[in-house]
Short mmCIF file of C-alpha atoms in Angstrom, two decimals:
data_model
loop_
_atom_site.label_atom_id
_atom_site.label_comp_id
_atom_site.label_asym_id
_atom_site.label_seq_id
_atom_site.Cartn_x
_atom_site.Cartn_y
_atom_site.Cartn_z
CA ALA D 131 11.25 20.93 -6.57
CA ARG D 132 13.43 19.64 -3.73
CA GLU D 133 13.01 22.85 -1.72
CA GLN D 134 9.27 22.74 -2.39
CA ALA D 135 9.06 19.16 -1.13
CA GLN D 136 11.02 20.02 2.03
CA LEU D 137 8.75 22.99 2.82
CA LYS D 138 5.63 20.97 2.01
CA ALA D 139 6.45 18.58 4.85
CA SER D 140 5.68 21.42 7.28
CA VAL D 141 2.16 22.15 5.99
CA VAL D 142 -0.55 21.63 8.62
CA GLU D 143 -3.91 20.81 7.02
CA GLU D 144 -6.04 21.28 10.11
CA ASP D 145 -7.29 24.01 12.44
CA THR D 146 -4.70 25.05 15.04
CA GLU D 147 -6.23 28.24 16.45
CA GLU D 148 -8.72 28.82 19.23
CA TRP D 149 -10.91 31.12 17.07
CA GLN D 150 -11.37 28.36 14.48
CA LYS D 151 -13.27 26.20 16.95
CA ASP D 152 -16.73 27.71 16.66
CA SER D 153 -18.63 28.73 13.57
CA SER D 154 -18.89 32.40 14.52
CA PHE D 155 -15.08 32.64 14.81
CA THR D 156 -15.15 34.14 18.32
CA GLY D 157 -11.76 35.71 18.98
CA LEU D 158 -10.97 36.42 15.33
CA GLU D 159 -10.30 40.16 15.05
CA ARG D 160 -7.91 40.64 12.11
CA VAL D 161 -7.96 39.07 8.66
CA GLY D 162 -5.22 39.82 6.15
CA GLY D 163 -5.23 39.69 2.37
CA VAL D 164 -2.20 39.51 0.07
CA ASP D 165 -1.78 39.83 -3.67
CA LEU D 166 0.91 40.51 -6.23
CA SER D 167 -0.43 42.22 -9.32
CA TYR D 168 1.55 42.93 -12.46
CA ILE D 169 1.53 45.90 -14.80
CA LYS D 170 -0.04 44.81 -18.09
CA GLY D 171 2.60 43.80 -20.58
CA ASP D 172 5.40 43.89 -18.00
CA ASP D 173 6.02 40.75 -15.99
CA THR D 174 8.90 42.21 -13.99
CA SER D 175 7.12 45.18 -12.36
CA ALA D 176 4.53 44.26 -9.79
CA CYS D 177 2.67 45.74 -6.86
CA ALA D 178 2.93 43.65 -3.69
CA SER D 179 0.04 44.35 -1.33
CA LEU D 180 -0.83 43.36 2.20
CA VAL D 181 -4.07 44.65 3.73
CA VAL D 182 -5.39 43.87 7.21
CA LEU D 183 -9.10 44.19 7.92
CA SER D 184 -11.02 44.08 11.18
CA TYR D 185 -13.31 41.08 11.64
CA PRO D 186 -16.25 40.77 11.38
CA ALA D 187 -16.71 44.47 10.39
CA LEU D 188 -14.18 44.18 7.51
CA GLU D 189 -12.83 47.69 7.90
CA VAL D 190 -9.29 48.45 6.72
CA LEU D 191 -6.85 48.67 9.65
CA TYR D 192 -3.56 48.59 7.72
CA GLU D 193 -2.33 48.61 4.15
CA ASP D 194 1.08 48.21 2.62
CA CYS D 195 1.38 48.42 -1.16
CA ARG D 196 4.70 48.84 -2.90
CA MET D 197 6.15 48.39 -6.34
CA VAL D 198 8.67 45.57 -6.55
CA ALA D 199 11.01 44.33 -9.27
CA VAL D 200 10.37 40.63 -9.87
CA SER D 201 13.52 38.90 -11.08
CA ALA D 202 12.78 35.16 -10.79
CA PRO D 203 11.37 33.74 -14.03
CA TYR D 204 7.84 32.37 -14.19
CA VAL D 205 7.90 28.58 -14.19
CA ALA D 206 4.55 26.76 -14.06
CA GLY D 207 4.03 25.19 -10.63
CA PHE D 208 6.75 27.34 -9.05
CA LEU D 209 4.99 30.73 -9.01
CA ALA D 210 5.59 31.04 -5.26
CA PHE D 211 9.35 31.36 -5.78
CA ARG D 212 8.62 34.49 -7.81
CA GLU D 213 6.07 36.06 -5.50
CA VAL D 214 6.33 34.82 -1.92
CA PRO D 215 9.55 36.66 -0.94
CA PHE D 216 7.80 40.03 -1.43
CA LEU D 217 4.76 38.92 0.56
CA VAL D 218 6.94 37.59 3.39
CA GLU D 219 8.72 40.99 3.47
CA ALA D 220 5.36 42.75 3.74
CA VAL D 221 4.36 40.53 6.69
CA GLN D 222 7.74 41.21 8.35
CA ARG D 223 7.34 44.98 7.88
CA LEU D 224 3.93 44.82 9.51
CA GLN D 225 5.40 42.80 12.37
CA GLN D 226 8.03 45.52 12.94
CA GLU D 227 5.85 48.60 12.40
CA GLU D 228 2.45 47.56 13.78
CA PRO D 229 2.82 44.25 15.67
CA LYS D 230 -0.62 44.72 17.23
CA LEU D 231 -2.17 44.56 13.75
CA ARG D 232 -0.61 41.21 12.81
CA PRO D 233 -3.35 39.25 11.01
CA GLN D 234 -4.59 36.01 12.56
CA VAL D 235 -5.17 34.51 9.12
CA LEU D 236 -4.18 35.46 5.57
CA LEU D 237 -6.31 35.12 2.45
CA VAL D 238 -3.99 34.64 -0.51
CA ASP D 239 -4.84 35.39 -4.13
CA GLY D 240 -3.79 31.96 -5.42
CA ASN D 241 -3.92 28.28 -4.54
CA GLY D 242 -2.87 26.19 -1.57
CA LEU D 243 -3.05 22.39 -1.76
CA LEU D 244 -4.77 22.74 -5.15
CA HIS D 245 -1.44 22.61 -6.99
CA PRO D 246 0.52 20.09 -9.13
CA ARG D 247 2.65 19.09 -6.12
CA GLY D 248 0.17 20.09 -3.42
CA PHE D 249 2.13 23.20 -2.46
CA GLY D 250 0.80 26.41 -3.95
CA VAL D 251 1.57 29.99 -3.00
CA ALA D 252 -0.81 29.93 0.02
CA CYS D 253 1.00 26.90 1.49
CA HIS D 254 4.41 28.41 0.77
CA LEU D 255 3.54 31.72 2.44
CA GLY D 256 1.90 29.93 5.36
CA VAL D 257 4.94 27.79 6.10
CA LEU D 258 7.37 30.74 5.83
CA THR D 259 5.31 33.12 8.03
CA ASP D 260 3.74 30.40 10.22
CA LEU D 261 0.38 32.16 9.80
CA PRO D 262 -2.84 30.33 8.96
CA CYS D 263 -3.31 30.82 5.20
CA ILE D 264 -6.14 30.15 2.75
CA GLY D 265 -5.82 29.98 -1.03
CA VAL D 266 -8.55 31.83 -2.93
CA ALA D 267 -8.29 31.49 -6.72
CA LYS D 268 -10.52 32.91 -9.43
CA ASN D 269 -9.82 30.14 -11.94
CA LEU D 270 -9.56 26.37 -11.71
CA LEU D 271 -6.01 25.06 -11.77
CA GLN D 272 -6.24 21.88 -13.82
CA VAL D 273 -4.33 19.34 -11.73
CA ASP D 274 -4.86 15.72 -10.67
CA GLY D 275 -7.39 15.13 -13.45
CA LEU D 276 -9.48 18.22 -12.64
CA VAL D 277 -10.68 19.87 -15.85
CA ARG D 278 -13.03 22.67 -16.79
CA ASP D 279 -15.20 20.39 -18.87
CA GLU D 280 -18.97 20.40 -19.35
CA LEU D 281 -19.48 18.40 -16.13
CA HIS D 282 -17.53 21.00 -14.16
CA ARG D 283 -19.48 23.85 -15.74
CA GLU D 284 -22.72 22.03 -14.94
CA GLN D 285 -21.68 21.67 -11.28
CA VAL D 286 -20.83 25.38 -11.19
CA ARG D 287 -24.28 26.21 -12.62
CA SER D 288 -25.86 24.06 -9.88
CA LEU D 289 -24.54 26.47 -7.22
CA GLN D 290 -27.74 28.46 -6.79
CA LYS D 291 -26.92 30.97 -4.07
CA GLY D 292 -24.09 32.51 -2.09
CA GLY D 293 -22.55 29.91 0.21
CA ASP D 294 -23.26 26.90 -2.06
CA THR D 295 -20.23 24.66 -2.63
CA PHE D 296 -19.04 21.42 -4.15
CA PRO D 297 -15.75 19.60 -3.48
CA LEU D 298 -12.92 19.32 -6.00
CA ALA D 299 -11.87 15.67 -5.91
CA GLY D 300 -8.96 14.72 -8.14
CA THR D 301 -8.42 11.34 -9.80
CA SER D 302 -6.22 10.48 -6.79
CA GLY D 303 -9.42 10.61 -4.72
CA LYS D 304 -8.08 13.44 -2.57
CA VAL D 305 -10.28 16.51 -2.11
CA LEU D 306 -7.98 19.35 -3.18
CA GLY D 307 -10.31 22.26 -2.58
CA MET D 308 -13.84 23.55 -2.69
CA VAL D 309 -15.74 25.45 -5.35
CA LEU D 310 -17.68 28.25 -3.64
CA ARG D 311 -20.37 30.55 -4.96
CA SER D 312 -19.31 33.43 -2.77
CA TYR D 313 -22.03 35.93 -3.60
CA ASN D 314 -25.65 35.66 -4.72
CA ASN D 315 -25.21 37.99 -7.68
CA SER D 316 -22.09 36.33 -9.10
CA SER D 317 -22.32 33.11 -11.05
CA LYS D 318 -18.51 32.89 -11.26
CA PRO D 319 -17.26 30.82 -8.32
CA LEU D 320 -14.10 30.91 -6.24
CA TYR D 321 -11.71 27.99 -5.80
CA VAL D 322 -10.81 27.74 -2.11
CA SER D 323 -8.00 25.52 -0.85
CA VAL D 324 -6.10 24.95 2.37
CA GLY D 325 -2.84 26.86 2.72
CA HIS D 326 -1.59 26.21 6.25
CA ARG D 327 -3.00 25.72 9.77
CA VAL D 328 -6.64 25.59 8.70
CA CYS D 329 -8.98 22.83 7.56
CA LEU D 330 -10.95 23.10 4.31
CA GLU D 331 -14.34 23.48 6.01
CA THR D 332 -13.09 26.37 8.17
CA ALA D 333 -11.36 27.95 5.15
CA VAL D 334 -14.54 27.94 3.05
CA HIS D 335 -16.67 29.23 5.92
CA LEU D 336 -14.25 32.10 6.60
CA VAL D 337 -13.92 33.09 2.94
CA LYS D 338 -17.70 33.18 2.59
CA SER D 339 -18.01 35.36 5.69
CA CYS D 340 -15.54 37.87 4.18
CA CYS D 341 -17.45 38.31 0.90
CA ARG D 342 -19.52 41.41 0.20
CA TYR D 343 -18.99 40.78 -3.51
CA ARG D 344 -17.48 37.86 -5.40
CA ILE D 345 -13.90 38.45 -4.19
CA PRO D 346 -13.44 38.35 -0.39
CA GLU D 347 -12.80 41.83 1.06
CA PRO D 348 -9.22 41.25 2.32
CA ILE D 349 -8.09 40.38 -1.23
CA ARG D 350 -10.43 42.84 -2.96
CA GLN D 351 -9.12 45.71 -0.86
#
């Protein structure tokens, strides 16, 4: 928790890049996606993946997928300590092998500020790589009084079309993320939160622009 708190102090919750300044993201050419997926029934063997796509065409420029042995135990709220080292290694390999393909932003399968201590895997990876990062989760993490109750389900149902959103405000009053209907044909939303060096509005706009289906292409690929 102490290490988490120290790292959290470095999180930047606002846009820092030139390409973030206008809504068409002029100058953004490469968007990365990262994910760690486990073999069913085995929580120590995982596949760590980093994919870089061109933007706005969303064509695959680079992919790095490798099996890794996960040794750190799973502790709720500290998932990043299990997963981030492998994702950092993937970013470092890319930096060494194909520096010209370094992504300008990473979409992370997981949460950013939407986390019990405001420091999810997207924040952790962002601080360690110093890349802009966005958390994109498939399920609501129930923190700061946020619950998947009838009211929440009703709000989700009110998202009529792709691009519709509503903010996730915790009992603390802080907006921790945004619920996004990413795709017209999917009634299941995404939970987008700030990771590092991006504001929430920019994060949501970028995630939406990367969606051909429910899951944004960098993560889906």
